[in-house]
XYZ file of C-alpha atoms in Angstrom:
452
model
C -20.246 10.955 -19.778
C -22.296 12.044 -16.764
C -23.831 9.704 -14.256
C -26.100 11.079 -11.560
C -26.336 9.129 -8.350
C -29.374 9.327 -6.083
C -28.226 10.393 -2.605
C -28.668 7.571 -0.096
C -27.384 9.233 3.068
C -29.117 12.498 3.827
C -26.834 13.244 6.795
C -23.799 13.820 4.578
C -22.743 17.474 4.686
C -20.157 17.106 1.939
C -21.513 16.284 -1.500
C -19.164 15.673 -4.378
C -19.006 15.265 -8.121
C -16.328 12.673 -8.992
C -14.308 13.252 -12.165
C -12.414 10.459 -13.937
C -10.104 11.054 -16.888
C -8.373 8.410 -18.991
C -5.201 9.824 -20.518
C -3.933 8.013 -23.635
C -3.749 4.242 -23.445
C -4.743 2.615 -20.121
C -1.702 2.267 -17.820
C -3.150 -0.575 -15.759
C -5.757 -3.324 -15.927
C -8.211 -1.118 -14.029
C -10.773 0.435 -16.364
C -11.756 4.075 -16.013
C -15.060 2.971 -14.531
C -13.353 0.606 -12.052
C -11.051 3.359 -10.873
C -13.918 5.829 -10.504
C -15.952 3.307 -8.506
C -12.990 2.930 -6.164
C -12.772 6.714 -5.830
C -16.416 6.722 -4.727
C -15.598 4.121 -2.043
C -12.681 6.261 -0.880
C -15.009 9.250 -0.678
C -17.502 7.241 1.369
C -14.716 6.241 3.765
C -13.827 9.925 4.154
C -17.459 10.841 4.877
C -18.187 12.372 1.474
C -21.253 11.503 -0.571
C -20.668 11.277 -4.328
C -23.845 12.499 -6.047
C -22.633 12.358 -9.668
C -19.706 11.182 -11.770
C -18.202 12.689 -14.888
C -15.757 10.930 -17.243
C -13.610 11.956 -20.198
C -10.986 10.316 -22.398
C -8.120 12.473 -23.635
C -4.841 11.951 -25.475
C -3.153 14.304 -23.009
C -4.316 16.543 -20.153
C -5.394 20.111 -20.844
C -2.308 22.118 -19.782
C -4.442 24.540 -17.790
C -7.495 22.778 -16.374
C -6.632 19.067 -16.838
C -10.030 18.379 -18.453
C -11.149 19.929 -21.729
C -12.853 23.330 -21.893
C -16.220 21.838 -22.885
C -16.059 19.235 -20.114
C -15.184 21.986 -17.628
C -18.355 23.871 -18.533
C -20.327 20.641 -18.168
C -18.781 20.117 -14.736
C -19.710 23.648 -13.633
C -23.308 23.077 -14.711
C -23.563 19.784 -12.788
C -22.049 21.316 -9.618
C -24.526 24.216 -9.742
C -27.517 22.005 -10.555
C -26.889 19.453 -7.789
C -25.507 21.820 -5.172
C -22.206 19.968 -4.767
C -19.517 21.558 -2.598
C -16.637 19.238 -3.529
C -15.113 18.193 -6.843
C -13.090 14.963 -6.657
C -10.518 14.150 -9.328
C -9.428 10.535 -9.690
C -5.819 11.501 -10.416
C -3.225 13.648 -8.689
C -3.498 17.194 -10.001
C -0.392 19.292 -10.538
C -0.174 22.576 -8.585
C -0.886 24.467 -11.804
C -3.988 22.409 -12.639
C -5.298 22.919 -9.125
C -4.757 26.693 -9.231
C -6.362 27.059 -12.648
C -9.388 24.959 -11.738
C -9.973 26.945 -8.541
C -10.348 30.090 -10.637
C -13.468 28.629 -12.294
C -15.389 27.840 -9.094
C -16.648 29.714 -6.051
C -14.562 29.797 -2.895
C -16.999 27.499 -1.100
C -16.357 24.680 -3.597
C -13.292 22.619 -2.780
C -11.296 20.792 -5.455
C -9.670 17.625 -4.129
C -7.611 15.095 -6.026
C -7.185 11.382 -5.288
C -3.944 11.914 -3.368
C -5.426 14.549 -1.050
C -8.439 12.304 -0.414
C -6.270 9.310 0.535
C -4.135 11.525 2.779
C -7.298 12.709 4.535
C -8.409 9.115 5.118
C -4.978 8.215 6.474
C -5.139 11.202 8.810
C -8.475 9.981 10.182
C -7.184 6.446 10.774
C -3.646 6.964 12.078
C -3.899 5.684 15.655
C -0.276 5.731 16.846
C 2.350 8.462 17.092
C 4.316 6.825 14.298
C 1.296 6.729 12.017
C 0.475 10.364 12.833
C 4.034 11.462 12.018
C 4.020 9.588 8.727
C 0.684 11.028 7.623
C 1.602 14.554 8.679
C 4.848 14.383 6.683
C 3.020 13.118 3.597
C 0.426 15.877 3.903
C 2.980 18.646 4.195
C 5.071 17.364 1.287
C 1.905 17.224 -0.818
C 0.724 20.692 0.204
C 4.018 22.593 -0.008
C 4.027 23.095 -3.808
C 0.274 23.767 -3.752
C 0.248 26.682 -1.295
C -1.841 29.647 -2.321
C -3.018 32.785 -0.558
C -6.222 30.918 0.170
C -4.239 28.712 2.537
C -4.682 31.449 5.157
C -1.544 31.285 7.207
C -1.414 27.513 7.855
C -4.886 27.506 9.333
C -5.620 24.102 7.834
C -3.794 21.719 10.101
C -2.332 18.539 8.754
C -4.452 15.647 10.019
C -3.051 13.018 12.296
C -0.590 15.378 13.930
C -2.686 16.079 16.984
C -2.538 19.814 16.381
C 1.227 19.927 15.976
C 0.977 21.054 12.368
C -0.830 24.256 13.210
C 1.741 25.226 15.812
C 4.387 25.941 13.208
C 2.360 28.759 11.720
C 2.380 30.958 14.796
C 2.517 34.663 14.145
C 6.177 34.536 13.060
C 8.138 37.653 12.143
C 8.541 38.330 8.450
C 11.797 39.457 6.907
C 12.040 42.522 4.651
C 9.751 42.140 1.660
C 8.741 38.641 2.698
C 5.150 37.669 1.922
C 2.949 35.603 4.198
C 3.110 32.834 1.582
C 6.903 32.745 1.855
C 6.668 32.625 5.650
C 4.267 29.686 5.394
C 6.560 27.851 2.977
C 9.540 28.350 5.253
C 7.594 27.109 8.282
C 6.400 24.039 6.378
C 9.954 23.188 5.258
C 11.088 23.482 8.870
C 8.272 21.190 9.995
C 9.089 18.660 7.247
C 12.718 18.554 8.380
C 11.616 17.975 11.985
C 9.199 15.201 10.993
C 11.909 13.430 8.989
C 14.204 13.536 12.034
C 11.484 12.043 14.221
C 10.731 9.312 11.660
C 14.432 8.480 11.395
C 14.329 7.737 15.140
C 11.324 5.479 14.519
C 13.218 3.767 11.705
C 16.226 3.210 13.972
C 13.981 1.759 16.678
C 12.384 -0.603 14.159
C 15.807 -1.764 12.982
C 16.758 -2.645 16.554
C 13.450 -4.446 17.038
C 13.942 -6.453 13.843
C 17.466 -7.444 14.890
C 16.128 -8.816 18.179
C 13.333 -10.542 16.309
C 15.761 -12.230 13.915
C 17.844 -13.532 16.812
C 14.764 -15.374 18.062
C 14.772 -17.458 14.882
C 10.986 -17.215 14.601
C 9.950 -16.644 10.962
C 8.115 -13.402 10.190
C 5.062 -13.565 7.924
C 3.778 -10.213 6.635
C 0.130 -9.890 5.628
C -0.153 -7.893 2.426
C -3.018 -7.177 0.080
C -5.279 -4.610 -1.433
C -7.080 -2.375 1.025
C -10.211 -3.995 2.485
C -9.119 -7.476 1.351
C -9.563 -8.795 4.899
C -6.014 -8.763 6.313
C -6.983 -7.557 9.792
C -9.865 -10.026 9.923
C -7.432 -12.819 9.058
C -4.956 -11.652 11.701
C -7.754 -11.803 14.259
C -8.824 -15.257 13.071
C -5.284 -16.654 13.332
C -4.153 -14.978 16.535
C -7.179 -13.581 18.415
C -5.470 -10.197 18.103
C -8.684 -8.155 18.369
C -7.434 -5.697 15.724
C -9.952 -3.072 14.589
C -11.896 -4.295 11.567
C -14.349 -2.363 9.378
C -15.817 -2.839 5.920
C -14.100 0.236 4.538
C -10.879 1.211 2.833
C -7.797 1.723 5.028
C -9.544 0.725 8.251
C -6.140 0.063 9.826
C -2.832 1.781 9.092
C -0.446 0.933 11.886
C 1.419 -2.386 11.746
C 0.372 -4.988 14.305
C 2.498 -8.051 15.042
C 1.185 -11.142 16.852
C 2.625 -14.551 17.687
C 0.757 -17.457 16.075
C 1.089 -21.120 17.035
C 0.754 -23.503 14.095
C -0.762 -27.034 14.350
C 2.578 -28.785 15.088
C 3.482 -26.142 17.678
C 5.821 -24.213 15.390
C 5.647 -20.461 15.912
C 5.485 -17.553 13.512
C 5.227 -13.781 13.949
C 2.329 -12.469 11.865
C 2.404 -8.768 10.935
C -0.555 -6.840 9.528
C 0.410 -3.809 7.418
C -1.301 -0.970 5.566
C -3.407 -2.011 2.592
C -2.256 -1.224 -0.939
C -4.261 0.554 -3.602
C -3.782 1.477 -7.223
C -2.298 4.940 -7.758
C -0.838 4.840 -4.243
C 0.539 8.366 -3.729
C 4.327 8.607 -3.847
C 4.176 10.876 -0.787
C 2.687 7.999 1.186
C 5.214 5.427 -0.020
C 8.027 7.759 1.042
C 6.462 8.724 4.394
C 5.516 5.142 5.265
C 8.967 3.784 4.375
C 9.667 2.705 7.968
C 6.381 0.827 8.139
C 6.723 -0.691 4.672
C 10.154 -2.019 5.624
C 8.253 -4.472 7.831
C 7.160 -6.060 4.558
C 10.595 -5.999 2.923
C 12.180 -7.592 6.005
C 9.671 -10.447 6.254
C 10.558 -14.086 5.515
C 7.329 -14.773 3.630
C 4.470 -12.613 2.355
C 0.912 -13.790 2.911
C -1.024 -12.150 0.081
C -4.704 -11.773 0.992
C -6.847 -11.477 -2.143
C -10.566 -10.651 -2.033
C -11.888 -12.979 -4.737
C -15.436 -11.665 -4.347
C -14.332 -8.533 -6.188
C -14.727 -8.419 -9.998
C -11.381 -6.596 -10.113
C -9.519 -9.158 -7.975
C -6.860 -9.815 -10.631
C -6.274 -6.092 -11.153
C -5.982 -5.620 -7.400
C -3.380 -8.395 -7.259
C -1.352 -6.659 -9.971
C -1.531 -3.383 -8.042
C -0.165 -5.186 -4.974
C 2.717 -6.696 -6.951
C 3.510 -3.302 -8.469
C 3.717 -1.755 -4.992
C 5.986 -4.595 -3.839
C 8.282 -3.691 -6.706
C 8.251 -0.002 -5.713
C 9.266 -0.819 -2.111
C 11.859 -3.368 -3.308
C 10.086 -6.364 -1.773
C 9.271 -8.215 -4.995
C 12.027 -10.778 -4.362
C 10.178 -12.330 -1.431
C 8.249 -15.620 -1.661
C 4.482 -15.152 -1.700
C 1.790 -17.443 -0.278
C -1.660 -16.479 -1.589
C -4.861 -16.509 0.459
C -8.088 -16.287 -1.552
C -10.412 -14.632 0.939
C -14.195 -14.066 1.182
C -15.271 -17.292 -0.521
C -18.512 -17.011 1.469
C -19.504 -14.099 -0.801
C -19.192 -16.078 -4.035
C -22.421 -17.097 -5.735
C -20.730 -20.182 -7.180
C -18.001 -21.678 -4.898
C -16.650 -23.618 -7.899
C -15.120 -20.334 -9.054
C -12.346 -20.871 -6.531
C -11.056 -23.974 -8.348
C -9.992 -22.010 -11.423
C -8.481 -19.232 -9.323
C -6.527 -21.663 -7.120
C -4.897 -23.092 -10.234
C -3.455 -19.656 -11.047
C -1.558 -19.524 -7.741
C 0.726 -22.534 -7.038
C 0.851 -21.854 -3.282
C -2.652 -20.807 -2.337
C -5.645 -21.668 -0.193
C -9.291 -20.507 -0.271
C -10.797 -19.202 2.962
C -13.346 -16.928 4.588
C -11.535 -15.148 7.418
C -14.844 -13.744 8.685
C -16.659 -17.111 8.795
C -13.596 -19.143 9.784
C -13.811 -21.303 6.665
C -10.522 -22.856 5.542
C -8.496 -21.384 8.437
C -7.268 -24.795 9.636
C -6.276 -25.706 6.074
C -4.403 -22.401 5.747
C -2.456 -22.978 8.952
C -1.480 -26.523 7.916
C -0.342 -25.417 4.466
C 1.546 -22.448 5.874
C 3.336 -24.711 8.322
C 4.166 -27.175 5.565
C 5.495 -24.366 3.373
C 7.590 -22.789 6.146
C 8.807 -25.770 8.152
C 8.154 -29.119 6.492
C 8.616 -28.858 2.756
C 12.141 -28.538 1.391
C 12.291 -26.154 -1.576
C 14.908 -26.906 -4.294
C 17.362 -24.104 -5.074
C 20.468 -23.509 -7.120
C 22.529 -20.663 -5.669
C 25.592 -18.650 -6.535
C 26.991 -17.593 -3.154
C 30.003 -15.277 -2.760
C 32.689 -16.896 -0.594
C 32.355 -14.023 1.893
C 28.770 -15.100 2.711
C 29.941 -17.724 5.175
C 26.861 -17.180 7.383
C 24.496 -18.103 4.534
C 26.568 -21.134 3.585
C 26.509 -22.322 7.196
C 22.768 -21.638 7.460
C 22.061 -23.656 4.310
C 24.256 -26.517 5.532
C 22.603 -26.492 8.974
C 18.937 -25.981 8.056
C 18.759 -27.415 4.541
C 20.058 -30.346 2.524
C 23.085 -29.784 0.277
C 23.072 -31.951 -2.874
C 25.975 -30.467 -4.821
C 28.768 -27.905 -4.340
C 31.055 -26.381 -6.968
C 33.680 -23.667 -6.505
C 34.037 -21.063 -9.273
C 36.537 -18.280 -8.574
C 35.305 -16.387 -5.527
C 31.861 -17.999 -5.620
C 30.182 -21.218 -4.562
C 27.604 -22.865 -6.828
C 25.318 -24.564 -4.333
C 22.487 -26.928 -5.159
C 20.098 -28.279 -2.548
C 16.858 -27.780 -0.626
C 15.846 -25.350 2.128
C 12.680 -24.838 4.256
C 10.374 -22.011 3.146
C 11.116 -19.851 6.198
C 14.659 -19.289 4.863
C 13.890 -18.730 1.176
C 13.935 -14.917 1.349
C 17.530 -14.896 2.598
C 18.716 -16.718 -0.517
C 16.662 -15.157 -3.320
C 19.299 -12.472 -4.081
C 21.730 -15.320 -4.859
C 19.613 -17.451 -7.166
C 21.808 -18.954 -9.867
C 20.845 -17.239 -13.106
C 21.416 -20.067 -15.575
C 20.322 -23.396 -14.109
C 18.672 -25.846 -16.501
C 16.148 -26.834 -13.876
C 13.530 -24.361 -12.683
C 13.567 -23.563 -8.994
C 10.480 -23.594 -6.800
C 10.947 -19.894 -6.174
C 9.973 -18.959 -9.701
C 6.424 -19.946 -8.817
C 6.488 -18.123 -5.520
C 7.765 -14.725 -6.628
C 5.183 -12.453 -8.307
């Protein structure tokens, strides 16, 4: 199916046809149309105007051109008719698909897949050295298997690297019988190795920082959510952090941590992290591992959900899937239903609140519900005692002492080299004990409602 879109921004120099393909049965709750609409928003964020969309449903991809032969001819006709200079695919194309597709179009028409588009957006928005290193690594790892002669001796620099990427190309000496393509591949591998070394230093620094942070005893709350859900706006509302905010996807990439004082003078450290998205490229998850560890090391996750979106539930599932991929799905989650000011009928929030046991409805932009959020967060973290049944190894003396000191022990049983411990603990300590939840208690623990 073809859908032509009337251009609304004449100043755009890059005009694209967006192509969405549904392969077999849907793999997520996002429909083909939902996913393609999101691709158009990504394109807009990157400064590309989508002037038409093309969709197809297939049992399996065409081994050569990804889309069928007839659909390829249809795509060529649309590109020629509308004068597009970019073709955007809503999935990651294999190196072979990319090479075969390029053979069917003029050199001045670029073929970009979803992964390359997201990497370009990240390159535009990486504001710190760490962010630049992470994006540059992801770009190189994506491009390495896709090098062709058209890559022209590393002329296309990886974004976000401040020009560093281009410096590896140089005019290096070639060995006997070595092609320019082989030289480029070798230089890229060398650059990838260097970037990984630099990011390992960043990772080590973050570990030291987290150790100092844990010694302070202040609970860490990580803001998570789908991109453009309003996390940075909420961070500003809670802490006056003055973090950059824009109504676009991936407006902020680099983690920002601020101290927040709750109503009863208890303190938390609130960390804003990169937004999630469906089909998040594996290159990005790997490159942003150091940053994403900020989420995995948090005491509680504050999930910001934009309930003004028709696909809010699908976005929530995409967030939970990413948490699983970064091994942070064991952490307790407190849900914030954001942007209630955009709802036509505010009563919609009542039904949604019932789906999330620990949740509050707010508008971070308008300041609605912020006081209620802070009170409930404080109650969850500091006041309310959450019932748990644990199976602690005897060697975990620190955790046993922590539970005895900060919580309320109701029952203790010794079984071999383990302690069966039943009691209550404040929410700020829940994450430390989730790996030791007793698997067969008759009673249900509070955590089962808090973990996605």
